[in-house]
Amino acid sequence: MLEKAIIGKKSISAGSLKWIRLNAFFLISAAFVQMLGNIGFINQYYIHILTVMGMNIILVASLNLLNGYLGEFALGHAGFMGIGAYSGALIAIYLGLPFFPRLFFSLAGAAIVSGVVAYIIGLITFKTVGDYLAVITLGFNMIIVNIIQNIDFVGGPRGLVGIPKSTNFFIVAVCLSFTYTVLRNLVYSNYGRLWISIRENLIASELMGVNIIRMKNLAFTIAASFAGLAGSLWAQYQQFINPKSFDYTKTTEILVMLYLGGTGSLSGSILGVVVYTITMEILRNLLEFNPRLVELRMVISPMILIVIMLTRQFGLMGKREWKWIQPEKEGN
Amino acid sequence: MEKLLKIKEVTKAFGGLKAVSKYNLELGKGEIRGIIGPNGAGKTTVFNLITGVYQPDSGQIHLDGENITGLQPDTIARKGIARTFQNIRLFGEMTVWDNVKMAFHARTGYNFWGALLHSASFKKEEKRIGKESLEFLDYLGLAERRNELAKNLPYGEQRRLEIARALATKPKILLLDEPAAGMNPKEVEDLIGLIQKIHNDFPLSILLIDHQMPVVTELCHIIQVINFGQLIAEGTPSQVINNPLVLQAYLGEEEAIA
């Protein structure tokens, strides 16, 4: 049995077992869908939509850690995605490794590079008090895009081509399952309580002895690492990346999905991405008869954000959480 | 005997206004001491100086023989000073229970990797934290409310939750900033009983600010009175109440003369 193989001889509680079962079920279904796609039973278009959704959920859920749980306002998530995409792509192209090590090192390397960059930015930023994070991350996003555009080695504005294809829907599903395990476990632990306490009342949290800068930077680093992971997945899925796809329009898209689903809820991140992506695809199909109208979607997307803000301030989930995401409460 | 908290000649000015000037305080182990004074006298500034929210312009603060002047607020808090706030500062969107569990952050008994994996020791320690925090809630009569959001509690219970959260950090000193603010006489009476009970049950010193005389006079053996940032009187409740300077500060000049 798969569970026994993972767990080994250690005793494990019912709560963890449920989560492992759930993830195993999810991954087996994902593998099944991938296989059906490969033999042509499921249209490649649907597989593509599912893959993009998976990567977007990783992006949105990681930003949720910052904008939802920690209560900071970061506007540079696509920048970290870009760093991850380029560093992952370079590792994949130039290290000349066989398939599995290549995939592993390009994903892990991308996450580490993005995380380190975020950590350094965080060290500088979180010393200041106030809404500087929004300004600094927005500026950082623009700077990153500009830097990449001016490095000829990675293709400059033309983009980077010839990245080996190592990612498919199943690989994205594995990374998604990993992301959600990490985020859920942290959110439902001492760390989650401290992040939320900083959001709820910074002064009280500090006077309870919480090292605010350290906790904020931890969340920032983790969030950026997952953005880097998503970027690397993206690069190895598309086999072509250009700097334009990581500018603030991508950040805005991530933000719209996050606020549509609801901040401070891991379920919301899934729901937001699914609802947004399906809406956009339906609109694409509806407007297809005139190519110029298809671009109207980019008008509709911000409008969705405005409508959410006016009608459902806390998004579709409104800080609630699906039962299967919550671990069983200890000591109840 | 070495005093637990020693404040020596501390001064803090905001621009030209001296909020606290040459302020002294010595707090022994297990003592309850009150600080009273009219609104704007500088009482909360004293708390903010002790907890590191403000840095003193001059003077020194010692905790248990260690100089804590100029340390960051979180460092000072971890050294054993817990406080409540005049305007309640709870974590509103967290449950009552989580508000107290949060206070265990410095002694969770598991590290980052334990939390990441929800390891066996993580589960054991979370269970312990849950149980111990529930004891604090039970002590303050909030156990039934544990799964409600803190922001939904009525005012008096929010004040008690703040005290529970502060106690859960196992402080050496508990600072209570106007705990009776906005309470009716009956509630004030209950609060006095509660503070006395805490003082008997926990090994800590209490420093209490209030401008309501009954709270301070009933609880404290020694009272300090400050006005315009200056210490104007210190002594037993009866000494302080009859001090002409105090009468002047509270009632105004003319009445004091008349």
XYZ file of C-alpha atoms in Angstrom:
590
model
C 0.000 0.000 0.000
C 1.199 3.438 -0.960
C 0.446 5.030 2.414
C 2.388 2.396 4.296
C 5.315 2.878 1.961
C 5.405 6.617 2.613
C 4.805 6.416 6.338
C 7.051 3.479 7.065
C 6.910 2.156 10.591
C 6.294 5.469 12.354
C 2.959 5.828 14.023
C 0.926 8.577 12.450
C -2.285 10.232 13.540
C -5.625 9.993 11.802
C -5.477 13.639 10.720
C -2.216 13.273 8.816
C -3.372 10.007 7.324
C -6.440 11.728 5.923
C -4.313 14.411 4.268
C -1.911 11.828 2.797
C -4.848 9.798 1.465
C -6.381 12.907 -0.059
C -3.136 13.848 -1.789
C -2.557 10.293 -2.979
C -6.044 10.255 -4.449
C -5.442 13.626 -6.114
C -2.128 12.521 -7.628
C -3.508 9.203 -8.873
C -6.392 11.043 -10.566
C -3.930 13.542 -12.027
C -1.793 10.721 -13.410
C -4.919 9.142 -14.861
C -5.999 12.395 -16.525
C -2.486 12.847 -17.898
C -2.529 9.346 -19.363
C -5.931 9.887 -20.970
C -4.557 13.108 -22.420
C -1.488 11.378 -23.779
C -3.500 8.728 -25.614
C -5.777 11.446 -26.973
C -8.881 10.522 -25.024
C -9.052 13.968 -23.396
C -8.600 17.023 -25.583
C -5.129 18.600 -25.130
C -6.837 21.968 -24.744
C -8.451 20.855 -21.474
C -5.190 19.396 -20.205
C -3.549 22.720 -20.998
C -6.199 24.669 -19.058
C -5.793 22.345 -16.067
C -2.004 22.744 -16.151
C -2.218 26.532 -16.255
C -4.726 26.431 -13.387
C -2.335 24.315 -11.340
C 0.531 26.756 -11.809
C -1.721 29.707 -11.064
C -2.970 28.084 -7.854
C 0.647 27.782 -6.670
C 1.164 31.485 -7.437
C -2.066 32.644 -5.828
C -1.792 30.467 -2.714
C 1.758 31.639 -2.062
C 0.790 35.288 -2.480
C -2.077 34.570 -0.108
C 0.479 33.893 2.609
C 1.586 37.527 2.289
C -1.551 39.412 1.336
C -3.972 37.193 3.211
C -2.391 35.733 6.319
C 0.358 38.240 7.029
C -1.763 41.206 5.918
C 1.005 42.874 3.940
C 0.377 44.135 0.439
C 2.918 42.785 -2.027
C 2.706 43.734 -5.693
C 5.678 41.970 -7.224
C 4.773 38.309 -7.325
C 5.281 38.007 -11.087
C 8.809 39.348 -10.603
C 9.701 36.401 -8.385
C 7.978 34.115 -10.860
C 10.226 35.624 -13.554
C 13.379 35.070 -11.511
C 12.341 31.463 -10.995
C 11.458 30.991 -14.668
C 14.804 32.287 -15.899
C 16.967 30.590 -13.290
C 15.066 27.324 -13.740
C 15.374 27.565 -17.522
C 19.123 28.258 -17.355
C 19.664 25.292 -15.039
C 17.645 23.069 -17.379
C 19.475 24.236 -20.517
C 23.082 24.465 -19.339
C 23.622 21.767 -16.735
C 23.012 18.998 -19.258
C 21.426 16.624 -16.768
C 19.183 13.645 -17.536
C 15.411 14.140 -17.214
C 14.638 13.635 -13.511
C 17.678 15.360 -11.979
C 17.192 18.190 -14.467
C 13.576 18.628 -13.451
C 14.400 18.430 -9.758
C 17.338 20.835 -9.818
C 15.651 23.367 -12.079
C 12.597 23.449 -9.794
C 14.517 23.465 -6.516
C 17.133 25.881 -7.855
C 14.466 28.314 -9.049
C 12.725 28.212 -5.668
C 16.001 28.822 -3.839
C 17.126 31.696 -6.084
C 13.745 33.466 -5.756
C 13.727 32.832 -2.030
C 17.211 34.277 -1.519
C 16.378 37.397 -3.550
C 13.179 37.869 -1.534
C 15.037 37.366 1.733
C 17.493 40.146 0.867
C 14.722 42.508 -0.249
C 12.800 41.650 2.907
C 15.770 42.437 5.138
C 15.794 45.963 3.749
C 12.052 46.481 3.385
C 10.677 45.202 6.666
C 12.863 47.581 8.657
C 10.530 50.323 7.467
C 7.064 50.670 8.882
C 4.015 51.273 6.737
C 2.944 50.455 3.206
C 6.398 50.520 1.671
C 6.281 46.844 0.765
C 3.683 47.551 -1.947
C 5.843 50.281 -3.493
C 9.112 48.370 -3.205
C 7.742 45.104 -4.612
C 6.028 46.944 -7.475
C 9.297 48.705 -8.269
C 11.177 45.436 -7.934
C 8.817 43.786 -10.434
C 9.539 46.508 -13.013
C 13.285 46.428 -12.354
C 13.476 42.653 -12.810
C 11.644 42.821 -16.144
C 13.946 45.624 -17.288
C 17.101 43.815 -16.204
C 16.111 40.653 -18.051
C 15.250 42.663 -21.159
C 18.790 44.042 -21.162
C 20.702 40.787 -20.703
C 21.551 39.505 -24.145
C 22.720 36.163 -22.770
C 19.129 35.182 -21.966
C 17.725 36.623 -25.183
C 16.821 40.095 -23.932
C 13.378 41.262 -25.020
C 13.152 38.469 -27.603
C 12.937 35.900 -24.830
C 14.687 32.644 -24.056
C 14.110 29.684 -26.375
C 15.125 26.046 -26.432
C 14.139 25.112 -22.883
C 13.694 21.324 -22.700
C 10.110 20.266 -22.034
C 10.034 18.553 -18.654
C 6.719 19.695 -17.231
C 3.292 18.322 -17.881
C 0.015 18.337 -15.996
C 1.080 15.537 -13.690
C 4.327 17.272 -12.645
C 2.365 20.452 -11.913
C -0.075 18.410 -9.820
C 2.820 16.967 -7.784
C 4.173 20.482 -7.137
C 0.701 21.716 -6.264
C 0.253 18.946 -3.731
C 3.668 19.792 -2.237
C 2.801 23.509 -2.085
C -0.484 22.920 -0.343
C 1.054 20.532 2.168
C 3.687 23.096 3.124
C 1.296 26.055 3.243
C -1.415 24.218 5.144
C 0.992 22.773 7.684
C 2.556 26.173 8.352
C -0.722 28.062 8.480
C -2.116 25.586 11.010
C 0.846 25.856 13.359
C 2.487 28.393 15.623
C 3.769 30.193 12.497
C 0.284 30.683 11.102
C -0.958 32.012 14.431
C 1.904 34.500 14.535
C 1.367 35.663 10.951
C -2.321 36.228 11.581
C -1.581 37.965 14.876
C 0.699 40.395 13.023
C -2.129 41.083 10.570
C -4.671 41.564 13.329
C -2.630 43.789 15.628
C 1.009 44.446 14.963
C 1.689 46.309 18.205
C 0.051 43.693 20.414
C 1.939 40.975 18.573
C 5.259 42.742 19.053
C 4.539 43.318 22.743
C 3.752 39.620 23.105
C 7.376 39.027 22.133
C 7.047 38.227 18.426
C 10.045 39.176 16.288
C 8.015 40.964 13.631
C 10.771 41.461 11.055
C 11.820 37.824 11.208
C 8.275 36.478 10.893
C 7.430 38.823 8.019
C 10.598 37.959 6.166
C 9.965 34.252 6.647
C 6.551 34.544 5.001
C 7.957 36.740 2.236
C 10.765 34.263 1.493
C 8.439 31.260 1.451
C 5.936 33.051 -0.799
C 8.664 34.076 -3.245
C 10.120 30.554 -3.304
C 6.812 29.123 -4.417
C 6.443 31.878 -7.023
C 9.878 30.828 -8.292
C 8.776 27.206 -8.372
C 5.713 28.159 -10.415
C 7.911 30.206 -12.754
C 10.249 27.283 -13.346
C 7.285 24.992 -14.032
C 5.964 27.552 -16.483
C 9.301 27.880 -18.315
C 9.690 24.133 -18.717
C 6.094 23.767 -19.798
C 6.061 26.515 -22.430
C 9.677 25.912 -23.520
C 9.822 29.619 -24.286
C 9.758 32.588 -21.932
C 9.992 36.306 -22.488
C 10.322 39.083 -19.916
C 6.998 40.672 -20.866
C 5.058 37.741 -19.449
C 6.367 38.533 -15.935
C 5.483 42.222 -15.759
C 2.858 43.820 -13.548
C -0.022 42.626 -15.765
C 0.751 39.113 -14.557
C 0.942 40.396 -10.978
C -2.470 41.991 -11.446
C -3.893 38.752 -12.776
C -2.588 36.898 -9.702
C -4.070 39.563 -7.442
C -7.481 39.389 -9.154
C -7.593 35.624 -8.702
C -6.504 35.958 -5.062
C -9.117 38.552 -4.146
C -11.810 36.780 -6.166
C -11.284 33.601 -4.136
C -10.751 35.398 -0.865
C -7.661 36.303 1.116
C -6.725 34.389 4.229
C -8.244 31.175 2.921
C -6.321 28.415 1.165
C -9.596 27.102 -0.262
C -10.225 30.558 -1.675
C -7.012 30.441 -3.689
C -8.161 27.273 -5.443
C -11.672 28.569 -5.998
C -10.454 31.948 -7.235
C -8.166 30.473 -9.863
C -10.735 27.949 -11.068
C -13.569 30.475 -11.344
C -11.365 33.123 -12.972
C -9.784 30.755 -15.498
C -13.089 29.200 -16.513
C -14.716 32.634 -16.863
C -11.850 33.847 -19.034
C -11.934 30.751 -21.238
C -15.709 30.981 -21.708
C -15.316 34.639 -22.642
C -12.587 33.717 -25.092
C -14.857 31.204 -26.777
C -17.802 33.609 -26.795
C -15.787 36.447 -28.305
C -13.841 34.300 -30.744
C -15.845 35.414 -33.796
C -14.001 38.720 -33.732
C -10.275 38.643 -32.805
C -10.374 42.264 -31.681
C -13.096 41.519 -29.151
C -11.001 38.789 -27.474
C -8.838 41.496 -25.954
C -11.937 42.772 -24.160
C -11.180 40.084 -21.603
C -8.408 42.258 -20.277
C -11.026 44.916 -19.563
C -13.368 42.455 -17.944
C -10.738 41.037 -15.579
C -10.168 44.274 -13.625
C -13.903 44.852 -13.654
C -14.351 41.525 -11.867
C -11.989 42.829 -9.188
C -14.009 46.016 -8.751
C -17.262 44.087 -8.491
C -15.787 41.728 -5.877
C -14.490 44.619 -3.833
C -17.914 46.262 -3.846
C -20.059 43.210 -3.217
C -17.991 40.554 -1.479
C -15.185 42.263 0.310
C -13.606 39.039 1.491
C -13.938 37.149 -1.779
C -15.941 34.044 -2.578
C -14.719 32.099 0.450
C -14.679 35.033 2.893
C -11.980 33.633 5.231
C -13.794 30.289 5.508
C -12.000 27.060 4.748
C -13.166 23.806 3.222
C -13.223 21.024 5.780
C -10.762 18.797 3.982
C -8.034 21.448 4.099
C -8.194 21.944 7.860
C -6.203 19.529 9.980
C -7.987 18.043 12.968
C -7.672 20.376 15.935
C -5.252 19.109 18.554
C -6.450 19.055 22.132
C -10.105 19.685 21.349
C 17.213 42.148 48.101
C 17.577 42.937 44.401
C 14.441 44.597 43.058
C 12.730 42.981 40.086
C 12.224 46.182 38.132
C 14.248 49.336 38.649
C 13.646 52.538 36.756
C 16.244 55.230 37.363
C 15.839 58.907 36.423
C 14.039 58.159 33.159
C 13.091 61.118 30.967
C 11.141 61.142 27.728
C 10.190 64.245 25.775
C 8.052 64.604 22.671
C 9.286 67.780 21.037
C 9.160 70.404 23.757
C 6.737 68.458 25.951
C 8.305 66.406 28.707
C 5.924 63.442 28.944
C 7.939 61.828 31.720
C 10.731 63.533 33.563
C 13.271 62.043 36.001
C 10.928 59.216 36.836
C 11.958 56.566 39.389
C 10.348 53.261 40.286
C 11.383 50.175 42.201
C 9.165 47.127 42.031
C 9.907 44.137 44.254
C 9.108 40.485 43.604
C 5.454 39.676 44.186
C 4.480 43.279 44.768
C 1.399 45.078 43.446
C 1.991 48.722 42.824
C -0.330 51.328 41.402
C 0.368 54.419 39.385
C -2.368 57.034 39.342
C -2.661 60.473 37.909
C -5.055 62.615 35.890
C -5.527 62.081 32.159
C -2.421 62.965 30.203
C -0.168 62.736 33.238
C 2.223 60.338 31.504
C 1.072 57.015 32.965
C 0.858 55.122 29.700
C 4.148 56.687 28.595
C 5.753 54.995 31.602
C 4.392 51.641 30.376
C 5.576 52.349 26.865
C 9.038 53.112 28.198
C 9.166 49.903 30.244
C 8.000 47.758 27.318
C 10.362 49.407 24.854
C 7.727 51.024 22.643
C 9.506 54.327 23.358
C 13.227 54.693 23.986
C 14.017 56.932 26.971
C 15.997 60.119 26.285
C 17.969 59.539 29.455
C 17.919 57.205 32.442
C 18.029 53.446 32.779
C 15.636 50.544 33.187
C 16.771 47.296 34.810
C 14.857 44.010 34.893
C 16.120 41.449 37.399
C 19.515 43.136 37.485
C 19.826 43.278 33.697
C 19.885 46.569 31.814
C 17.010 46.493 29.329
C 17.186 50.151 28.291
C 16.995 50.541 24.521
C 16.095 46.929 23.748
C 13.424 46.134 21.157
C 9.866 45.633 22.494
C 9.732 41.960 21.466
C 13.026 41.226 23.233
C 11.800 42.894 26.407
C 8.526 40.978 26.217
C 10.389 37.674 25.936
C 12.397 38.598 29.041
C 9.177 38.428 31.041
C 7.146 41.608 30.828
C 3.570 41.221 29.636
C 0.989 43.959 29.347
C -2.600 44.747 28.565
C -3.712 47.846 26.729
C -5.887 50.805 27.583
C -7.633 50.480 24.222
C -8.022 46.711 23.945
C -5.677 45.123 21.419
C -6.819 41.585 20.732
C -6.368 39.563 17.563
C -9.987 40.065 16.513
C -10.224 37.609 13.619
C -8.626 34.830 15.662
C -10.570 32.593 17.998
C -10.431 33.220 21.730
C -8.451 30.008 22.070
C -5.919 30.944 19.377
C -5.399 34.315 21.039
C -4.053 32.491 24.079
C -2.281 29.711 22.134
C -0.381 32.414 20.302
C 1.191 33.482 23.599
C 3.057 30.159 23.735
C 5.127 31.063 20.675
C 8.432 31.331 22.507
C 8.103 27.858 24.036
C 6.259 25.751 21.492
C 8.635 22.818 21.847
C 8.863 22.273 18.086
C 10.841 24.014 15.367
C 10.153 25.102 11.792
C 10.652 21.619 10.340
C 8.354 20.083 12.909
C 5.650 22.548 11.889
C 6.356 21.943 8.202
C 5.890 18.187 8.525
C 3.255 18.221 11.287
C 5.540 15.696 12.954
C 4.650 13.518 15.931
C 6.358 15.906 18.363
C 4.521 18.825 16.731
C 1.198 17.113 17.428
C 2.164 16.309 20.985
C 3.265 19.871 21.701
C 0.213 21.420 20.015
C -1.936 19.230 22.219
C -0.059 20.464 25.281
C -0.380 24.102 24.154
C -4.094 23.563 23.569
C -4.546 22.060 27.022
C -2.489 24.636 28.886
C -4.086 27.581 27.088
C -7.490 26.176 27.918
C -6.487 26.187 31.583
C -5.778 29.906 31.331
C -9.129 30.477 29.642
C -10.858 28.428 32.288
C -9.117 30.430 35.016
C -10.599 33.626 33.613
C -13.999 32.072 32.949
C -13.699 32.115 29.170
C -13.421 28.390 28.438
C -16.969 28.208 27.089
C -16.168 30.960 24.606
C -13.018 29.364 23.240
C -14.197 28.839 19.671
C -15.686 32.292 19.174
C -13.845 35.066 17.400
C -12.237 37.455 19.864
C -13.879 40.472 18.230
C -17.327 39.050 18.994
C -16.831 38.962 22.772
C -18.474 41.599 24.937
C -16.243 44.313 26.326
C -15.651 42.879 29.794
C -14.702 39.465 28.412
C -12.327 41.055 25.930
C -10.530 42.676 28.863
C -10.292 39.312 30.610
C -9.028 37.651 27.419
C -6.254 40.230 27.243
C -5.263 39.298 30.776
C -5.395 35.569 29.917
C -3.167 36.142 26.907
C -0.682 38.131 28.985
C -0.625 35.491 31.748
C -0.013 32.741 29.199
C 3.417 34.180 28.413
C 4.409 33.337 32.018
C 5.567 36.888 32.779
C 7.598 38.069 35.736
C 5.797 41.378 35.611
C 2.262 42.042 34.482
C 1.479 45.598 33.411
C -2.221 46.468 33.496
C -3.083 49.670 31.652
C -6.399 51.007 32.974
C -8.048 47.587 33.329
C -11.177 49.169 34.783
C -11.714 51.663 31.979
C -15.326 51.723 30.835
C -16.604 49.387 33.549
C -19.532 49.927 35.892
C -19.047 49.725 39.693
C -20.093 46.064 39.855
C -17.655 45.081 37.132
C -14.917 47.116 38.809
C -15.525 45.158 42.006
C -15.219 41.841 40.139
C -12.042 43.053 38.486
C -10.475 43.948 41.820
C -11.239 40.432 43.071
C -9.769 38.963 39.899
C -6.528 40.894 40.133
C -6.182 39.892 43.787
C -6.724 36.264 42.792
C -4.104 36.472 40.031
C -1.681 38.018 42.472
C -2.178 35.130 44.895
C -2.073 32.351 42.294
C 0.816 33.419 40.054
C 4.416 34.206 40.977
C 4.479 37.661 39.443
C 4.589 41.359 40.259
C 1.820 43.620 39.056
C 2.095 47.230 37.993
C -1.265 48.860 37.601
C -2.332 52.139 36.056
C -5.700 53.638 36.697
C -7.230 56.981 37.284
C -10.087 55.511 39.285
C -9.087 55.729 42.940
C -10.954 52.667 44.297
C -9.166 50.172 42.048
C -5.747 51.370 43.055
C -6.414 52.048 46.732
C -7.972 48.629 47.315
C -5.293 46.647 45.491
C -2.006 48.346 46.107
C 0.102 48.702 49.207
C 2.103 51.521 47.707
C 0.842 54.046 45.205
C 2.670 56.497 43.032
C 0.998 59.655 41.792
C 2.265 61.383 38.693
C 1.166 64.627 37.129
C 2.656 66.378 34.104
C 5.228 63.606 33.869
C 6.556 64.216 37.369
C 6.349 61.955 40.374
C 4.446 64.059 42.918
C 3.770 61.554 45.693
C 4.514 57.996 46.728
C 3.223 56.098 49.750
C 0.367 54.086 51.206
C -3.139 54.835 49.918
C -4.080 56.943 52.953
C -0.858 58.953 52.826
C -1.303 59.650 49.163
C -4.954 60.638 49.352
C -4.246 63.254 51.989
C -1.232 64.672 50.183
C -2.002 68.308 49.233
C -0.169 68.007 45.922
C -2.377 65.075 44.973
C -5.537 66.910 45.916
C -4.347 69.792 43.822
C -3.666 67.572 40.847
C -7.025 65.868 41.050
C -9.317 68.635 42.209
C -7.590 71.752 40.960
C -5.903 74.609 42.775
C -8.799 76.584 44.217
C -10.631 73.669 45.762
C -7.443 72.437 47.320
C -6.861 75.750 49.029
C -10.472 76.050 50.110
